[in-house]
């Protein structure tokens, strides 16, 4: 048997780092939590190369005294607990004393801090060992710079995912922390680009707007409830606003983001039967309770906690959510759509953008105790060119048509009504192909409120008018999408589409596929896109259709692009044909003629039955004439 020996300090620190520091997002989480515990009102996070090259976290908190620097980077040294009683009455986010020591063990760290003294302190650490410490000019607070993460443990790098994924994990953890502390102003930047900026005015709805976008924030419902042990509050989306995963349910216990399946299920239970299968709400649930009821010392990164009276808390959350949904059920019915006049859509969008009282996103005025907002010249240039004042008219927002308008019109004029060899898998155009159709020539007999009645010889056909109209609309959209160049219509006023930072990044990754269906989005800065024209197949309600299609790109697997296109076309056809309407005899005859040109007229795009055929023999059997 090998001899037992005590591990070196450096090696034990690296092992501890493996428990706490899994990826760049872990570094950001630990440093931001330390900044919050230091009483900061403003926190700035910047990172480069997905956090592997550099992470900078700056705050205006209490700072660290110069004689405390060594202790701050020592394992099991902390200012947040002193006795066993404190361990079970934790009021802070961090308390183990492992974060700085673990980070310094696997990177190069520089700390610049000042605890309200005349002179600050600067120190450098590498591989867990302090290299230098000196006096330096610094404002009150702390700035920690982490460089070359995992430089001495390269094996960790192979467990990291793509740079884009690592960036999204950083964004996600900062989003969760920002939702838990709306009273703190957060700024998150990636290589000079602002990914998140919150006002820090203790307005949760405004913080949700910064994280998920204003379009979502205005549709959220607030709730609040309490019992003898817990106080809960927050915002939830209405049942029509959902996502395909639980990732948009944020549970914040005494400000700490936690993962708890039972509490997340309690949120879902509050919706009852109002959610479709595999659809999940957007929710921010803030829970306040006595720290004695929570054991946060069960996981190295404190993502999971042990909670007393969990069943009672789950019941409180479910009842609170179901109550607020019941009170607001009239707001989510179809009657509200009557106010969405098509001709007013663009005007309403512009008014909403210019109305600062809706969601005020202006940053608070700089205070004497806030962080120095000096920005490098390169970053200043990016900010001036990307972010604009919506109150100031812009020349590029005034033109009515695209630059290629004249060229497109010329090409359209040269086209003949029916181009030779033009075909589609779903449309039959030649006489021979018509004979192959399973639907014979039908004579219109009459109609009910739901069905068209037609006949062929002695056979009777019942056609669901809604399914038939949706099928014809679907085929028309698919034909346009299959063309080499999709027709465009210019917008009188360009649409400004705002998204949450994670959604923005994912949509930006999929812009090439989105352009294939004729939607050309331009990056407009601050997590927004601008749309100057739209494909004619979208119909009239452009903004709603575009947002719905983008939501499909976000929530549906796009590995099979053709299936994704079919789903988008089917959903658009359903929006164009929302329900039945009274048809004239001419309308019915046109539908019957058009259905004969389709290879499978018996089912709509989603597989619903569109036509029922009753043969002469079937009718005889029904009337017992055999």
PDB file of C-alpha atoms in Angstrom, residues 212-342:
ATOM      1  CA  UNK A 212     -35.949  39.370 -21.274  1.00  0.00           C
ATOM      2  CA  UNK A 213     -36.969  42.438 -23.267  1.00  0.00           C
ATOM      3  CA  UNK A 214     -39.694  45.042 -22.934  1.00  0.00           C
ATOM      4  CA  UNK A 215     -42.184  43.054 -25.018  1.00  0.00           C
ATOM      5  CA  UNK A 216     -42.162  40.292 -22.385  1.00  0.00           C
ATOM      6  CA  UNK A 217     -41.944  42.577 -19.341  1.00  0.00           C
ATOM      7  CA  UNK A 218     -45.161  44.414 -20.165  1.00  0.00           C
ATOM      8  CA  UNK A 219     -47.074  41.106 -20.372  1.00  0.00           C
ATOM      9  CA  UNK A 220     -45.927  39.813 -16.986  1.00  0.00           C
ATOM     10  CA  UNK A 221     -48.375  39.585 -14.067  1.00  0.00           C
ATOM     11  CA  UNK A 222     -47.251  40.506 -10.562  1.00  0.00           C
ATOM     12  CA  UNK A 223     -48.178  38.412  -7.528  1.00  0.00           C
ATOM     13  CA  UNK A 224     -47.580  38.543  -3.805  1.00  0.00           C
ATOM     14  CA  UNK A 225     -48.491  36.325  -0.853  1.00  0.00           C
ATOM     15  CA  UNK A 226     -47.227  35.297   2.573  1.00  0.00           C
ATOM     16  CA  UNK A 227     -47.751  33.040   5.579  1.00  0.00           C
ATOM     17  CA  UNK A 228     -46.091  32.726   8.966  1.00  0.00           C
ATOM     18  CA  UNK A 229     -42.809  31.471   7.502  1.00  0.00           C
ATOM     19  CA  UNK A 230     -42.507  32.782   3.949  1.00  0.00           C
ATOM     20  CA  UNK A 231     -43.070  35.915   1.905  1.00  0.00           C
ATOM     21  CA  UNK A 232     -43.273  35.402  -1.854  1.00  0.00           C
ATOM     22  CA  UNK A 233     -43.564  37.915  -4.687  1.00  0.00           C
ATOM     23  CA  UNK A 234     -42.546  38.270  -8.295  1.00  0.00           C
ATOM     24  CA  UNK A 235     -43.727  38.257 -11.886  1.00  0.00           C
ATOM     25  CA  UNK A 236     -45.176  35.493 -14.055  1.00  0.00           C
ATOM     26  CA  UNK A 237     -46.112  35.407 -17.727  1.00  0.00           C
ATOM     27  CA  UNK A 238     -49.680  34.959 -18.876  1.00  0.00           C
ATOM     28  CA  UNK A 239     -50.514  31.456 -20.186  1.00  0.00           C
ATOM     29  CA  UNK A 240     -50.101  32.550 -23.824  1.00  0.00           C
ATOM     30  CA  UNK A 241     -46.474  33.576 -23.269  1.00  0.00           C
ATOM     31  CA  UNK A 242     -44.455  30.381 -22.814  1.00  0.00           C
ATOM     32  CA  UNK A 243     -41.141  28.730 -23.617  1.00  0.00           C
ATOM     33  CA  UNK A 244     -40.181  25.150 -24.449  1.00  0.00           C
ATOM     34  CA  UNK A 245     -37.976  24.577 -21.351  1.00  0.00           C
ATOM     35  CA  UNK A 246     -38.044  25.295 -17.614  1.00  0.00           C
ATOM     36  CA  UNK A 247     -34.959  27.511 -17.927  1.00  0.00           C
ATOM     37  CA  UNK A 248     -37.058  30.666 -17.765  1.00  0.00           C
ATOM     38  CA  UNK A 249     -38.354  29.864 -14.272  1.00  0.00           C
ATOM     39  CA  UNK A 250     -36.075  31.703 -11.798  1.00  0.00           C
ATOM     40  CA  UNK A 251     -36.473  30.878  -8.101  1.00  0.00           C
ATOM     41  CA  UNK A 252     -34.653  33.302  -5.811  1.00  0.00           C
ATOM     42  CA  UNK A 253     -34.432  32.373  -2.133  1.00  0.00           C
ATOM     43  CA  UNK A 254     -33.310  35.311  -0.003  1.00  0.00           C
ATOM     44  CA  UNK A 255     -31.727  36.745  -3.153  1.00  0.00           C
ATOM     45  CA  UNK A 256     -29.895  33.520  -4.038  1.00  0.00           C
ATOM     46  CA  UNK A 257     -30.766  31.759  -7.304  1.00  0.00           C
ATOM     47  CA  UNK A 258     -31.427  28.093  -6.565  1.00  0.00           C
ATOM     48  CA  UNK A 259     -32.483  24.990  -8.487  1.00  0.00           C
ATOM     49  CA  UNK A 260     -35.401  23.216  -6.891  1.00  0.00           C
ATOM     50  CA  UNK A 261     -37.576  20.870  -8.922  1.00  0.00           C
ATOM     51  CA  UNK A 262     -40.402  20.807  -6.394  1.00  0.00           C
ATOM     52  CA  UNK A 263     -40.724  24.606  -6.276  1.00  0.00           C
ATOM     53  CA  UNK A 264     -40.542  24.839 -10.079  1.00  0.00           C
ATOM     54  CA  UNK A 265     -43.307  22.220 -10.250  1.00  0.00           C
ATOM     55  CA  UNK A 266     -45.335  24.342  -7.817  1.00  0.00           C
ATOM     56  CA  UNK A 267     -45.083  27.243 -10.278  1.00  0.00           C
ATOM     57  CA  UNK A 268     -46.344  24.973 -13.068  1.00  0.00           C
ATOM     58  CA  UNK A 269     -49.164  23.678 -10.855  1.00  0.00           C
ATOM     59  CA  UNK A 270     -50.358  27.248 -10.356  1.00  0.00           C
ATOM     60  CA  UNK A 271     -51.232  27.406 -14.060  1.00  0.00           C
ATOM     61  CA  UNK A 272     -53.448  24.315 -13.831  1.00  0.00           C
ATOM     62  CA  UNK A 273     -54.615  23.277 -17.299  1.00  0.00           C
ATOM     63  CA  UNK A 274     -53.827  26.653 -18.890  1.00  0.00           C
ATOM     64  CA  UNK A 275     -50.477  25.476 -20.281  1.00  0.00           C
ATOM     65  CA  UNK A 276     -50.130  23.276 -23.346  1.00  0.00           C
ATOM     66  CA  UNK A 277     -48.001  20.135 -23.139  1.00  0.00           C
ATOM     67  CA  UNK A 278     -44.242  20.825 -23.023  1.00  0.00           C
ATOM     68  CA  UNK A 279     -44.833  24.565 -22.620  1.00  0.00           C
ATOM     69  CA  UNK A 280     -43.391  26.380 -19.617  1.00  0.00           C
ATOM     70  CA  UNK A 281     -43.982  29.895 -18.292  1.00  0.00           C
ATOM     71  CA  UNK A 282     -41.546  32.737 -17.726  1.00  0.00           C
ATOM     72  CA  UNK A 283     -41.460  33.372 -13.990  1.00  0.00           C
ATOM     73  CA  UNK A 284     -39.433  35.240 -11.388  1.00  0.00           C
ATOM     74  CA  UNK A 285     -40.321  33.970  -7.910  1.00  0.00           C
ATOM     75  CA  UNK A 286     -38.693  35.811  -4.990  1.00  0.00           C
ATOM     76  CA  UNK A 287     -38.871  34.076  -1.611  1.00  0.00           C
ATOM     77  CA  UNK A 288     -37.992  35.631   1.744  1.00  0.00           C
ATOM     78  CA  UNK A 289     -37.680  33.490   4.830  1.00  0.00           C
ATOM     79  CA  UNK A 290     -35.755  33.119   8.059  1.00  0.00           C
ATOM     80  CA  UNK A 291     -32.229  31.824   7.222  1.00  0.00           C
ATOM     81  CA  UNK A 292     -32.696  29.245   9.976  1.00  0.00           C
ATOM     82  CA  UNK A 293     -35.158  27.438   7.682  1.00  0.00           C
ATOM     83  CA  UNK A 294     -32.534  27.084   4.937  1.00  0.00           C
ATOM     84  CA  UNK A 295     -29.354  25.022   4.838  1.00  0.00           C
ATOM     85  CA  UNK A 296     -27.192  26.405   2.025  1.00  0.00           C
ATOM     86  CA  UNK A 297     -24.158  24.334   2.978  1.00  0.00           C
ATOM     87  CA  UNK A 298     -25.074  21.206   0.997  1.00  0.00           C
ATOM     88  CA  UNK A 299     -23.444  22.035  -2.355  1.00  0.00           C
ATOM     89  CA  UNK A 300     -19.993  23.550  -3.105  1.00  0.00           C
ATOM     90  CA  UNK A 301     -21.449  26.183  -5.432  1.00  0.00           C
ATOM     91  CA  UNK A 302     -24.610  26.618  -3.311  1.00  0.00           C
ATOM     92  CA  UNK A 303     -26.888  26.002  -6.308  1.00  0.00           C
ATOM     93  CA  UNK A 304     -28.953  23.541  -4.275  1.00  0.00           C
ATOM     94  CA  UNK A 305     -30.222  24.080  -0.737  1.00  0.00           C
ATOM     95  CA  UNK A 306     -32.038  22.063   1.896  1.00  0.00           C
ATOM     96  CA  UNK A 307     -35.277  23.785   2.794  1.00  0.00           C
ATOM     97  CA  UNK A 308     -37.556  23.249   5.787  1.00  0.00           C
ATOM     98  CA  UNK A 309     -41.332  23.349   5.213  1.00  0.00           C
ATOM     99  CA  UNK A 310     -40.851  22.876   1.493  1.00  0.00           C
ATOM    100  CA  UNK A 311     -44.346  21.431   1.091  1.00  0.00           C
ATOM    101  CA  UNK A 312     -45.965  24.468   2.727  1.00  0.00           C
ATOM    102  CA  UNK A 313     -43.918  26.804   0.516  1.00  0.00           C
ATOM    103  CA  UNK A 314     -44.916  24.889  -2.632  1.00  0.00           C
ATOM    104  CA  UNK A 315     -48.580  25.167  -1.683  1.00  0.00           C
ATOM    105  CA  UNK A 316     -48.202  28.921  -1.060  1.00  0.00           C
ATOM    106  CA  UNK A 317     -46.593  29.455  -4.492  1.00  0.00           C
ATOM    107  CA  UNK A 318     -49.262  27.422  -6.310  1.00  0.00           C
ATOM    108  CA  UNK A 319     -52.137  29.247  -4.604  1.00  0.00           C
ATOM    109  CA  UNK A 320     -50.611  32.689  -5.234  1.00  0.00           C
ATOM    110  CA  UNK A 321     -50.083  32.038  -8.947  1.00  0.00           C
ATOM    111  CA  UNK A 322     -53.503  30.461  -9.516  1.00  0.00           C
ATOM    112  CA  UNK A 323     -55.144  33.409  -7.723  1.00  0.00           C
ATOM    113  CA  UNK A 324     -53.471  36.069  -9.866  1.00  0.00           C
ATOM    114  CA  UNK A 325     -54.216  34.129 -13.065  1.00  0.00           C
ATOM    115  CA  UNK A 326     -57.867  33.846 -12.057  1.00  0.00           C
ATOM    116  CA  UNK A 327     -58.080  37.595 -11.483  1.00  0.00           C
ATOM    117  CA  UNK A 328     -56.482  38.354 -14.833  1.00  0.00           C
ATOM    118  CA  UNK A 329     -58.150  35.673 -16.966  1.00  0.00           C
ATOM    119  CA  UNK A 330     -60.253  38.238 -18.833  1.00  0.00           C
ATOM    120  CA  UNK A 331     -57.072  39.948 -20.025  1.00  0.00           C
ATOM    121  CA  UNK A 332     -55.899  36.935 -22.007  1.00  0.00           C
ATOM    122  CA  UNK A 333     -59.010  36.175 -24.050  1.00  0.00           C
ATOM    123  CA  UNK A 334     -59.459  36.857 -27.722  1.00  0.00           C
ATOM    124  CA  UNK A 335     -61.614  39.957 -27.154  1.00  0.00           C
ATOM    125  CA  UNK A 336     -58.462  42.000 -26.575  1.00  0.00           C
ATOM    126  CA  UNK A 337     -57.486  41.369 -30.192  1.00  0.00           C
ATOM    127  CA  UNK A 338     -60.274  43.679 -31.310  1.00  0.00           C
ATOM    128  CA  UNK A 339     -58.164  46.613 -30.223  1.00  0.00           C
ATOM    129  CA  UNK A 340     -55.213  45.561 -32.376  1.00  0.00           C
ATOM    130  CA  UNK A 341     -56.276  47.277 -35.581  1.00  0.00           C
ATOM    131  CA  UNK A 342     -53.852  46.385 -38.363  1.00  0.00           C
TER     132      UNK A 342
END
